[in-house]
Short mmCIF file of C-alpha atoms and ligand atoms in Angstrom, two decimals:
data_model
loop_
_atom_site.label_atom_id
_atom_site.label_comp_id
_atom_site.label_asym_id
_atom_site.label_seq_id
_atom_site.Cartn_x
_atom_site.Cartn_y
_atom_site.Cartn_z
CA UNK A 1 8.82 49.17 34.63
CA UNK A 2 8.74 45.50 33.60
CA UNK A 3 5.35 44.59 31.13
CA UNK A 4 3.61 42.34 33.22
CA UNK A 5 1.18 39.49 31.93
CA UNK A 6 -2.69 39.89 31.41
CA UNK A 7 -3.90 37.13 33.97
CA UNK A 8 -1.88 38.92 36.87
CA UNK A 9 -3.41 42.43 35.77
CA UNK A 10 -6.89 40.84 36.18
CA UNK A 11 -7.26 40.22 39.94
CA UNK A 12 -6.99 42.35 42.68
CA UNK A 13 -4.61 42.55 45.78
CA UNK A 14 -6.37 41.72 48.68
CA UNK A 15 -8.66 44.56 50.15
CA UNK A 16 -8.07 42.93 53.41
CA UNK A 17 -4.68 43.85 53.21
CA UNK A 18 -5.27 47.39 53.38
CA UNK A 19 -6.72 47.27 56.94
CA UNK A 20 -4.31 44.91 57.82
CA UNK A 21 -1.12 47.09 56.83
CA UNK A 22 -2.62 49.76 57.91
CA UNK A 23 -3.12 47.56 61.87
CA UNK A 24 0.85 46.82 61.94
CA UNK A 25 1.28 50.33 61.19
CA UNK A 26 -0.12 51.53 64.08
CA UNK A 27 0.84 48.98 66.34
CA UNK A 28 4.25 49.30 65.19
CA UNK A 29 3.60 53.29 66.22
CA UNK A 30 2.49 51.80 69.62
CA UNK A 31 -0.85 51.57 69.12
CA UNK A 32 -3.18 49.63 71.37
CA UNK A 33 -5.40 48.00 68.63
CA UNK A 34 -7.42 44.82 68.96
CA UNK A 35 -7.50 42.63 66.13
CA UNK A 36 -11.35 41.13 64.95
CA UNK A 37 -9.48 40.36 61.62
CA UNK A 38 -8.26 37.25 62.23
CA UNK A 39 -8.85 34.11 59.53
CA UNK A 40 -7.22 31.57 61.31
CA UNK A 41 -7.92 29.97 65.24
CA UNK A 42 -6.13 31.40 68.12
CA UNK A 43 -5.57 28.09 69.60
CA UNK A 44 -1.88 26.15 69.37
CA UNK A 45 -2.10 23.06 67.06
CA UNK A 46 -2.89 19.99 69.56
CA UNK A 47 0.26 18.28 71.18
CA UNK A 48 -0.42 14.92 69.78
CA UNK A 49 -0.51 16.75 66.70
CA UNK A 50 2.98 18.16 66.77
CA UNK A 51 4.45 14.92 67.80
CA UNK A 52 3.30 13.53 65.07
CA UNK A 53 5.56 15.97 62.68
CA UNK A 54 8.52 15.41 65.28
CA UNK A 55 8.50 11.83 64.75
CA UNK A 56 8.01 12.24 61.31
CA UNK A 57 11.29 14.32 61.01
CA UNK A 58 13.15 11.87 63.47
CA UNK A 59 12.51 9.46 61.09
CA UNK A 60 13.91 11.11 58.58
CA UNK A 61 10.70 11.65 56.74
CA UNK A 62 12.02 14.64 54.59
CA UNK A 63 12.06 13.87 51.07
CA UNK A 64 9.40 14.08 48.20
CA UNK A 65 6.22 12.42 48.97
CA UNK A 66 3.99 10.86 46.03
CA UNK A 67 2.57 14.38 44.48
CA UNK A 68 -1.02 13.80 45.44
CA UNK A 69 0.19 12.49 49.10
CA UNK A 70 1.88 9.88 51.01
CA UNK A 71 -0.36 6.58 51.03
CA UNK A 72 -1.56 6.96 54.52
CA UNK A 73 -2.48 10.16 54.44
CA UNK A 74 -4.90 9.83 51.77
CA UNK A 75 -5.96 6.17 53.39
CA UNK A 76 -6.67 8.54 57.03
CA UNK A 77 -8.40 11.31 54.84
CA UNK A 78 -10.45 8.12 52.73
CA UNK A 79 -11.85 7.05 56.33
CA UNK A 80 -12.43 10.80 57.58
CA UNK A 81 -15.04 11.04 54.59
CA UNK A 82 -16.58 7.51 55.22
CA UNK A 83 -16.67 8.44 59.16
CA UNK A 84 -17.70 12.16 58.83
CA UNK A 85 -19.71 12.51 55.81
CA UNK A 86 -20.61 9.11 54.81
CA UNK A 87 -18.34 9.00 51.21
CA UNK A 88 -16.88 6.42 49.47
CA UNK A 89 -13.77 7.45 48.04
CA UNK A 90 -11.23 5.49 46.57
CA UNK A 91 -7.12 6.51 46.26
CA UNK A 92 -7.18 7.61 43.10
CA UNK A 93 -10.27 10.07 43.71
CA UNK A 94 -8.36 12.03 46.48
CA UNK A 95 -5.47 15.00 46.28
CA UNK A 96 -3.77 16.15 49.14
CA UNK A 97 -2.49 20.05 48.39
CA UNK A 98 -0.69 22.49 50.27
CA UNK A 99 -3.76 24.32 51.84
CA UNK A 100 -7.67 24.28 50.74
CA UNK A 101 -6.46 27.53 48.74
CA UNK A 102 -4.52 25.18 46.84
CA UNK A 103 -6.79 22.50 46.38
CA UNK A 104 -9.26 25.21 44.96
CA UNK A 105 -6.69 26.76 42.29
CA UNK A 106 -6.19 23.51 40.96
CA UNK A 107 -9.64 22.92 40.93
CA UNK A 108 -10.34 25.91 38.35
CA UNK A 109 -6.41 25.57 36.73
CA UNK A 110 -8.09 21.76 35.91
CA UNK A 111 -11.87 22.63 34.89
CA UNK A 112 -11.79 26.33 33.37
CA UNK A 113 -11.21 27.68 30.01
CA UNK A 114 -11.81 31.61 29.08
CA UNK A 115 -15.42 32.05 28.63
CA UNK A 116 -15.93 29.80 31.27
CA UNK A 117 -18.88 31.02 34.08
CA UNK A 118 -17.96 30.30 37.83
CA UNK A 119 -21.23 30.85 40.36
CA UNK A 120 -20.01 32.37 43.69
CA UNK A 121 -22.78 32.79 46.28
CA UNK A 122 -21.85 36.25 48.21
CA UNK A 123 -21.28 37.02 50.52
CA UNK A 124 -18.00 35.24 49.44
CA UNK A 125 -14.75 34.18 50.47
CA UNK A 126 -12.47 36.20 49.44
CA UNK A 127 -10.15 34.37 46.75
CA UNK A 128 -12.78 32.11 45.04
CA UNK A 129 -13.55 35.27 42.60
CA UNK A 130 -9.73 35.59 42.08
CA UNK A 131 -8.83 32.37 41.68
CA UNK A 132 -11.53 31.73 38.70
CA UNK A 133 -10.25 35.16 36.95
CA UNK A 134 -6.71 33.35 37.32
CA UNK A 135 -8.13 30.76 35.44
CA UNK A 136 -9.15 32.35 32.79
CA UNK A 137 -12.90 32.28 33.69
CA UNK A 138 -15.87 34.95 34.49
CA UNK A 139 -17.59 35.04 38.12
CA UNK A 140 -20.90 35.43 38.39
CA UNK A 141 -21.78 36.86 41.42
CA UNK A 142 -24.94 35.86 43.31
CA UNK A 143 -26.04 38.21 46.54
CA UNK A 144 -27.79 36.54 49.55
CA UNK A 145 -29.08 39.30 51.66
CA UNK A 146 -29.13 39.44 55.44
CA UNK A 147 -32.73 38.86 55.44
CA UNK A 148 -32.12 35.58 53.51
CA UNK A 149 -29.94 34.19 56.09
CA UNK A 150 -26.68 34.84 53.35
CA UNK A 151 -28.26 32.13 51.81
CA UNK A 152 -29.18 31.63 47.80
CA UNK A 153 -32.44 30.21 46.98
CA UNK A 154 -32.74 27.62 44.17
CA UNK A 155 -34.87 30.24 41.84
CA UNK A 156 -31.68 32.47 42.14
CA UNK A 157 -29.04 29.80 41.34
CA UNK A 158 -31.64 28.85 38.17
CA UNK A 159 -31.05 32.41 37.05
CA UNK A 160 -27.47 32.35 36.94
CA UNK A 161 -26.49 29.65 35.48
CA UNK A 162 -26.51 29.96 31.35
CA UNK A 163 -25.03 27.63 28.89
CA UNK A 164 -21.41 28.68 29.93
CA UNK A 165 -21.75 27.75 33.71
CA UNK A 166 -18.89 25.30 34.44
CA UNK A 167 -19.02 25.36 38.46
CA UNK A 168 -20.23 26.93 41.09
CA UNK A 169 -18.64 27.21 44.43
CA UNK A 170 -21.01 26.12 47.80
CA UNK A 171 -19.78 26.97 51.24
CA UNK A 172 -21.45 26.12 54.01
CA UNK A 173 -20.60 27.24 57.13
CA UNK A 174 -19.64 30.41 55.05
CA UNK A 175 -16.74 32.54 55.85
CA UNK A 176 -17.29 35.23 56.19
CA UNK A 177 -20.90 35.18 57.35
CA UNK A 178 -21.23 31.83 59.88
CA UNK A 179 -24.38 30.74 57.94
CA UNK A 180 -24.90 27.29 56.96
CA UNK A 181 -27.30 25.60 54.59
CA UNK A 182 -29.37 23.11 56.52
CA UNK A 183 -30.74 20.23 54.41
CA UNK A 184 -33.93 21.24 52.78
CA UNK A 185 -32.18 24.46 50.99
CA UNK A 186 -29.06 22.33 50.22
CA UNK A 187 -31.95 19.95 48.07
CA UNK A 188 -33.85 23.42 46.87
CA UNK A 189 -29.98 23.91 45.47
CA UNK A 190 -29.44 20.03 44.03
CA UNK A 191 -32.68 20.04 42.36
CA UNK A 192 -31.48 22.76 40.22
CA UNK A 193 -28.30 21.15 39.60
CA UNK A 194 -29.81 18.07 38.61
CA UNK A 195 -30.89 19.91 35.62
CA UNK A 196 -27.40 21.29 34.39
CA UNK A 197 -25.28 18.50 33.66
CA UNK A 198 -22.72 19.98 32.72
CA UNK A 199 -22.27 21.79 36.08
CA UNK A 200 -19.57 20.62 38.30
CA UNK A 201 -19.89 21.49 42.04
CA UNK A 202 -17.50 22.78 44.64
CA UNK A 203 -18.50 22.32 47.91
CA UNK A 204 -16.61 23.85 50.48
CA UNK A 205 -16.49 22.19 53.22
CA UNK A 206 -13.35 23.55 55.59
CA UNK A 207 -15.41 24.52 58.43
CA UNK A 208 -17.50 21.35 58.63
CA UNK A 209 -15.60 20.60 62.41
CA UNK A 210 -16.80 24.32 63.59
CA UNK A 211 -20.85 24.08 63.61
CA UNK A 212 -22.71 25.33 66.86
CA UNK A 213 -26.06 23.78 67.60
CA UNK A 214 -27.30 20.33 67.46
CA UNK A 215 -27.96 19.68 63.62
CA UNK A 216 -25.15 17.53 62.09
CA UNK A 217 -23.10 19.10 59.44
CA UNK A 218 -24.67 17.77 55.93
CA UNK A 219 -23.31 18.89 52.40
CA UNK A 220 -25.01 19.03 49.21
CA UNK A 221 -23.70 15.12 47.74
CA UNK A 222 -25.63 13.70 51.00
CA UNK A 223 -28.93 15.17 50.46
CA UNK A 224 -28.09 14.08 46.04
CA UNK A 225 -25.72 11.62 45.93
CA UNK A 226 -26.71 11.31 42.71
CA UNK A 227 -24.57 14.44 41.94
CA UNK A 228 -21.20 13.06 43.56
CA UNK A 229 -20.07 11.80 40.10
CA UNK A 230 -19.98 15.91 39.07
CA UNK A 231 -19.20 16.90 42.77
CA UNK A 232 -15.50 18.16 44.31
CA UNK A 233 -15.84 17.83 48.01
CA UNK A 234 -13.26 20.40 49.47
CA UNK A 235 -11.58 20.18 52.89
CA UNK A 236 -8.47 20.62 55.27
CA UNK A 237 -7.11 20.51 58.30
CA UNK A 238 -6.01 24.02 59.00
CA UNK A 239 -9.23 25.20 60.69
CA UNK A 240 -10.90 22.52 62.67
CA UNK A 241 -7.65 21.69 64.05
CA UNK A 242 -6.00 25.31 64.30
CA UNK A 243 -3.46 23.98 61.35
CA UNK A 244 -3.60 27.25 59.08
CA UNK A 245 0.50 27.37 58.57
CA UNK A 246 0.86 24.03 57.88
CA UNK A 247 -0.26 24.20 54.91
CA UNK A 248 -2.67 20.83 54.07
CA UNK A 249 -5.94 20.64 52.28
CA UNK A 250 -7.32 18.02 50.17
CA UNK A 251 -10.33 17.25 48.06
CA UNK A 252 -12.08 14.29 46.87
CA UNK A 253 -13.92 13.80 43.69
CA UNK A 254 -14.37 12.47 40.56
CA UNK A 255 -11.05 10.30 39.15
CA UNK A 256 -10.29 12.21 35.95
CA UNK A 257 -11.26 15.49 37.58
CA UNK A 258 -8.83 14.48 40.19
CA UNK A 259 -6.00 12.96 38.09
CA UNK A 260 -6.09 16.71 36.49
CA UNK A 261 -5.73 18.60 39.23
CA UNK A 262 -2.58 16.42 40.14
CA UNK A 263 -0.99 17.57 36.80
CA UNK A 264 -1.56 20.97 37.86
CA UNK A 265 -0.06 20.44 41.12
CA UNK A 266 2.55 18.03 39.91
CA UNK A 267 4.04 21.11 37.14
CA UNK A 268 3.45 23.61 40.36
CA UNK A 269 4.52 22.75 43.96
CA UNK A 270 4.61 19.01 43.87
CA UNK A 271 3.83 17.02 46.75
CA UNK A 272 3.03 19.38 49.59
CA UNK A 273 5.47 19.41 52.94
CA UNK A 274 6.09 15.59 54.20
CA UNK A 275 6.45 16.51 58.07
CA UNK A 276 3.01 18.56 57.88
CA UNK A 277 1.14 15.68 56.25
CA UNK A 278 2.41 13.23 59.55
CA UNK A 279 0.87 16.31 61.35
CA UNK A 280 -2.45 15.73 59.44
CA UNK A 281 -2.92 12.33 59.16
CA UNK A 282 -2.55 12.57 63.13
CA UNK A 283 -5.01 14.78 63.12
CA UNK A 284 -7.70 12.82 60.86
CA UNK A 285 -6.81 9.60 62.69
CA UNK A 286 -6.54 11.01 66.46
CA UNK A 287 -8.87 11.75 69.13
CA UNK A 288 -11.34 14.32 68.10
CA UNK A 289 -11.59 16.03 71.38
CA UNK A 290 -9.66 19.25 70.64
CA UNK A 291 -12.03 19.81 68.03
CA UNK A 292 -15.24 19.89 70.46
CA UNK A 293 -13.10 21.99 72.74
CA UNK A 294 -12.55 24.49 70.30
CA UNK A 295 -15.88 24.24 68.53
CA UNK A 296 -17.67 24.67 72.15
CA UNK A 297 -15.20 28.02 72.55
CA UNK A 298 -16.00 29.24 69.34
CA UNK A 299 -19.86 29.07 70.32
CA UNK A 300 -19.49 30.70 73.52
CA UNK A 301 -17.60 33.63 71.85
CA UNK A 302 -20.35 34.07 69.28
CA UNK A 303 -23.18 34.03 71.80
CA UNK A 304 -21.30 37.04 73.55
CA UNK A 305 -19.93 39.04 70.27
CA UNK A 306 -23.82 38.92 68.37
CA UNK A 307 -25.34 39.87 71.70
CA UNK A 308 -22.82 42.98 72.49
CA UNK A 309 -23.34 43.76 68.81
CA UNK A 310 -26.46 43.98 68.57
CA UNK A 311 -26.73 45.52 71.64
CA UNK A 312 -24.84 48.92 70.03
CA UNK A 313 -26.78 51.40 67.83
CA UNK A 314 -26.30 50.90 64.09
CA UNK A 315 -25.49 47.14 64.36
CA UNK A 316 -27.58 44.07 63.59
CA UNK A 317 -26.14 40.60 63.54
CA UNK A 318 -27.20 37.67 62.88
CA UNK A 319 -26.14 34.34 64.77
CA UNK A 320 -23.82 32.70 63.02
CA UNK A 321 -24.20 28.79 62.66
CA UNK A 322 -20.61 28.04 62.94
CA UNK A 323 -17.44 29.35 62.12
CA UNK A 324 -15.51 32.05 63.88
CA UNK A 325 -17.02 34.97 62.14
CA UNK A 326 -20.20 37.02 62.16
CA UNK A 327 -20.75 39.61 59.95
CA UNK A 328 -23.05 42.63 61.09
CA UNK A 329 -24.57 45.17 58.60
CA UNK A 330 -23.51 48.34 59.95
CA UNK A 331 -25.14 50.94 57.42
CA UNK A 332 -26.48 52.27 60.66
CA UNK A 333 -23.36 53.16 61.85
CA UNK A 334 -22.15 54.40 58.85
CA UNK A 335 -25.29 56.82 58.36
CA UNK A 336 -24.70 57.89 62.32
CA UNK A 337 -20.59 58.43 61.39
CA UNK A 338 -21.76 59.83 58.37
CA UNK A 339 -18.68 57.43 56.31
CA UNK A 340 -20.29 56.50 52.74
CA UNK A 341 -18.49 52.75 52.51
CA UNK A 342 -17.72 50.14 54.99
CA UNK A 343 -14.06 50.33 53.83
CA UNK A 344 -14.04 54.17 54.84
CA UNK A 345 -15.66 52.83 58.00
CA UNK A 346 -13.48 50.08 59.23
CA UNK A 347 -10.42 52.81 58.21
CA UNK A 348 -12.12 55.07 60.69
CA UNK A 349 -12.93 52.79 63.11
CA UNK A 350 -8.70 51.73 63.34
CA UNK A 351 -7.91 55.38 63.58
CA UNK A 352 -10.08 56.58 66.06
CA UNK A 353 -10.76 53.63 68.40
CA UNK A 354 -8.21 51.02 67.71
CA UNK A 355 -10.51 48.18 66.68
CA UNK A 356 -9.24 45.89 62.87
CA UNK A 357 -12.40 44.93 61.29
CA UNK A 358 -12.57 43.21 57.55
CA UNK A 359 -14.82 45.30 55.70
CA UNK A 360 -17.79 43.27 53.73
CA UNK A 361 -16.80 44.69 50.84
CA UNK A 362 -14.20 42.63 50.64
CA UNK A 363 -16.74 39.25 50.53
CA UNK A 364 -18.57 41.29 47.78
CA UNK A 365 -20.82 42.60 50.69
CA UNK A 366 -20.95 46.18 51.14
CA UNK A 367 -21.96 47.63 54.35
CA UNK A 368 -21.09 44.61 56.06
CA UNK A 369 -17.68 43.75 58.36
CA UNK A 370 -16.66 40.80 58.91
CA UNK A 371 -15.84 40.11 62.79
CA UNK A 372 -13.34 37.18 63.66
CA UNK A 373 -14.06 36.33 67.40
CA UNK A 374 -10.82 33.94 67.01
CA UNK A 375 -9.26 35.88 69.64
CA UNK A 376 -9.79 36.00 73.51
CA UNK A 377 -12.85 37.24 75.34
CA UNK A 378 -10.98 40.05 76.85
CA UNK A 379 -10.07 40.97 73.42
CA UNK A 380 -13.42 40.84 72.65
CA UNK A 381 -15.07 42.61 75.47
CA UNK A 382 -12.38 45.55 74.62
CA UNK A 383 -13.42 45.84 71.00
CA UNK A 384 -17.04 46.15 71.96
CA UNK A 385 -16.44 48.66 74.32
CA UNK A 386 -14.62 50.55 71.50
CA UNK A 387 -17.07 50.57 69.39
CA UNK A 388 -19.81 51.86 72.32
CA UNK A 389 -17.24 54.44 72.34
CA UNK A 390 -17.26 55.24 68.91
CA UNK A 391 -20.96 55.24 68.74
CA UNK A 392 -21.12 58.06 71.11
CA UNK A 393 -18.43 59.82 69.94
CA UNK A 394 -20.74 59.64 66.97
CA UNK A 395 -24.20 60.60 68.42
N1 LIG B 1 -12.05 27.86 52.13
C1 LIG B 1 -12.51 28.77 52.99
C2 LIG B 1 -13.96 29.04 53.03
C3 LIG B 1 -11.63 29.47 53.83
O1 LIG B 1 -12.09 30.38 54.69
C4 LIG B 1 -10.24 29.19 53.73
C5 LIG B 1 -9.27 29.95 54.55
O2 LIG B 1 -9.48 31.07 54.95
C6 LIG B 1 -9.82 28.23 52.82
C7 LIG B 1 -10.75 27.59 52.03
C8 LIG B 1 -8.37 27.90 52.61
O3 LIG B 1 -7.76 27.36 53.70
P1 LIG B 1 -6.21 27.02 53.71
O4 LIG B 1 -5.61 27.90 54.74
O5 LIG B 1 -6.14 25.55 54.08
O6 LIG B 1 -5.64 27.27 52.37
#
């Protein structure tokens, strides 16, 4: 056995993957299962999209870019935030990565040393407490209850943050939970801020494009703008345009903060693919319909999964505010079952009626799962009839 280093030893293999392996296990054993596990879109990338990346290849666009992005790239991304969100960036304050995971890591590789406190609203998404433990740095967890719409109040933020707070993490429409801050709790949230200076902010903001409803999408720099000069807006293209395998996120923030993160990137994977950041700016720049399209699916699908959730004994659900995930508390279910953990439950629930759920342990919510409804609504129908089925196998 081969020694292995201290910062690897410190995080934890995905608990997704579990239920995941254990879904291609039985499929492969020919298995009927449907899969609510799903982090990424099920829609194809849009045509204009991929012809974007074709041309770029025809062109012979295949060699190393500048690390943090070809110029036009980060000029389309500099007009996305002015258009979208109403930010003033300049070149040297954005970084184009390979992925918002990416962006993130080099985010905390940049800003952390050991010792260092990183506040992570739960329920979570997944990597951020990983990704700070790679770092070097502590997480301190803070739990928003069902009842509080999975969101933090400014009294609980206040109470986590000590001396050693370096960042903490915002993310809002939240994966896994759909819930987004709306813009008196995002100024409940900067008020505290506003008195830790030392605090620098992540906000989140990859599923801006995927927000049901009629309230626009607002982050936590336009309700303070007086924090932008501490703040690291986060973003990418893989949901809101069903991009996950292409790999592009970016972030904009503060130049020396940014110029950091570079170095990180620049020692790591360099510039990230060249044909994939054609697809993106195309993206940015084109017509924004395919993102109503999908948005307008998404909300349809969540109407139908919450109600036929809630509908079932054991489940309560809240509607999420965008995203394509809700995530029911099913300690009902599990007291009905008689299955102590939500892991043991979504285990049981692949065996004995086919159905891959995420359980909310895994977003440091137990007795949650996380439901994907990126999938079709005869998919979906199926799985809810499952788990009627399961219920009365159960009752
Ligand atoms: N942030 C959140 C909240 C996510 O859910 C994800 C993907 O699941 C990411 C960031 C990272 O996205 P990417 O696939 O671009 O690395």
């Amino acid at each position: 056995e081969i020694e292995l280093s201290d910062r690897v030893q410190r995080i934890q293999p995905s608990p997704t993957l579990a239920v995941s392996a254990l879904a291609a296990q039985l499929r492969a054993e020919g298995r009927d299962i449907v899969g609510l596990g799903a982090g990424e879109p099920d829609f194809d990338t849009p045509e204009h999209i991929k012809q974007a990346a074709v041309d770029a290849l025809a062109r012979g666009e295949t060699k190393y870019t500048p690390v943090d992005g070809t110029v036009s790239l980060k000029a389309a991304i500099i007009r996305k935030f002015d258009r979208d969100n109403g930010l003033t960036f300049t070149p040297d304050q954005i970084l184009v990565s390979s992925g918002g995971k990416q962006s993130i890591f080099n985010l905390c590789q940049a800003l952390l040393n050991p010792g260092d406190e990183v506040v992570i609203p739960a329920p979570y998404w997944v990597s951020y407490p990983d990704i700070a433990l790679l770092a070097g740095a502590r997480p301190v967890v803070v739990s928003a209850e069902q009842e509080a719409g999975f969101r933090i109040t400014g009294a609980q933020l206040e109470a986590a943050i000590t001396p050693n707070t370096r960042l903490v993490f915002l993310n809002s429409p939240s994966n896994p939970t759909g819930a987004a801050y709306s813009a008196e709790q995002l100024t409940e949230l900067a008020e505290v801020l506003r008195r830790h200076p030392r605090v620098v902010i992540a906000t989140d903001d990859m599923y801006e494009h995927i927000l049901f409803g009629s309230k626009p999408f607002v982050n936590i720099v336009n309700v303070a703008p007086d924090l932008l000069d501490r703040t690291v807006v986060l973003n990418g293209v893989s949901k809101a345009y069903a991009m996950t395998g292409w790999r592009i996120g970016y972030a904009g923030g503060p130049k020396n903060l940014i110029a950091a993160m570079k170095k990180i990137q620049s020692q790591s994977t360099s510039n990230p693919t060249s044909i994939a950041q054609a697809g993106a700016e195309a993206a940015l720049d084109g017509d924004q319909d395919c993102v109503v399209a999908m948005c307008s699916a998404f909300a349809e699908r969540a109407r139908r999964v919450v109600d036929g959730l809630n509908a079932i004994n054991g489940i309560e659900c809240l509607m999420p505010d965008g995203t394509f995930y809700c995530f029911p508390r099913v300690t009902g279910l599990m007291q009905a079952a008689d299955i102590d953990t939500d892991v043991a439950l979504t285990k049981q629930l692949l065996d004995e009626v086919g159905v891959a759920l995420v359980p909310g342990s895994a977003f440091g919510a137990p007795g949650h799962v996380r439901v994907s409804f990126a999938t079709s609504v005869d998919q979906l129908d199926k799985a809810l009839e499952r788990l009627r089925q399961f219920v009365a196998n159960h009752s």
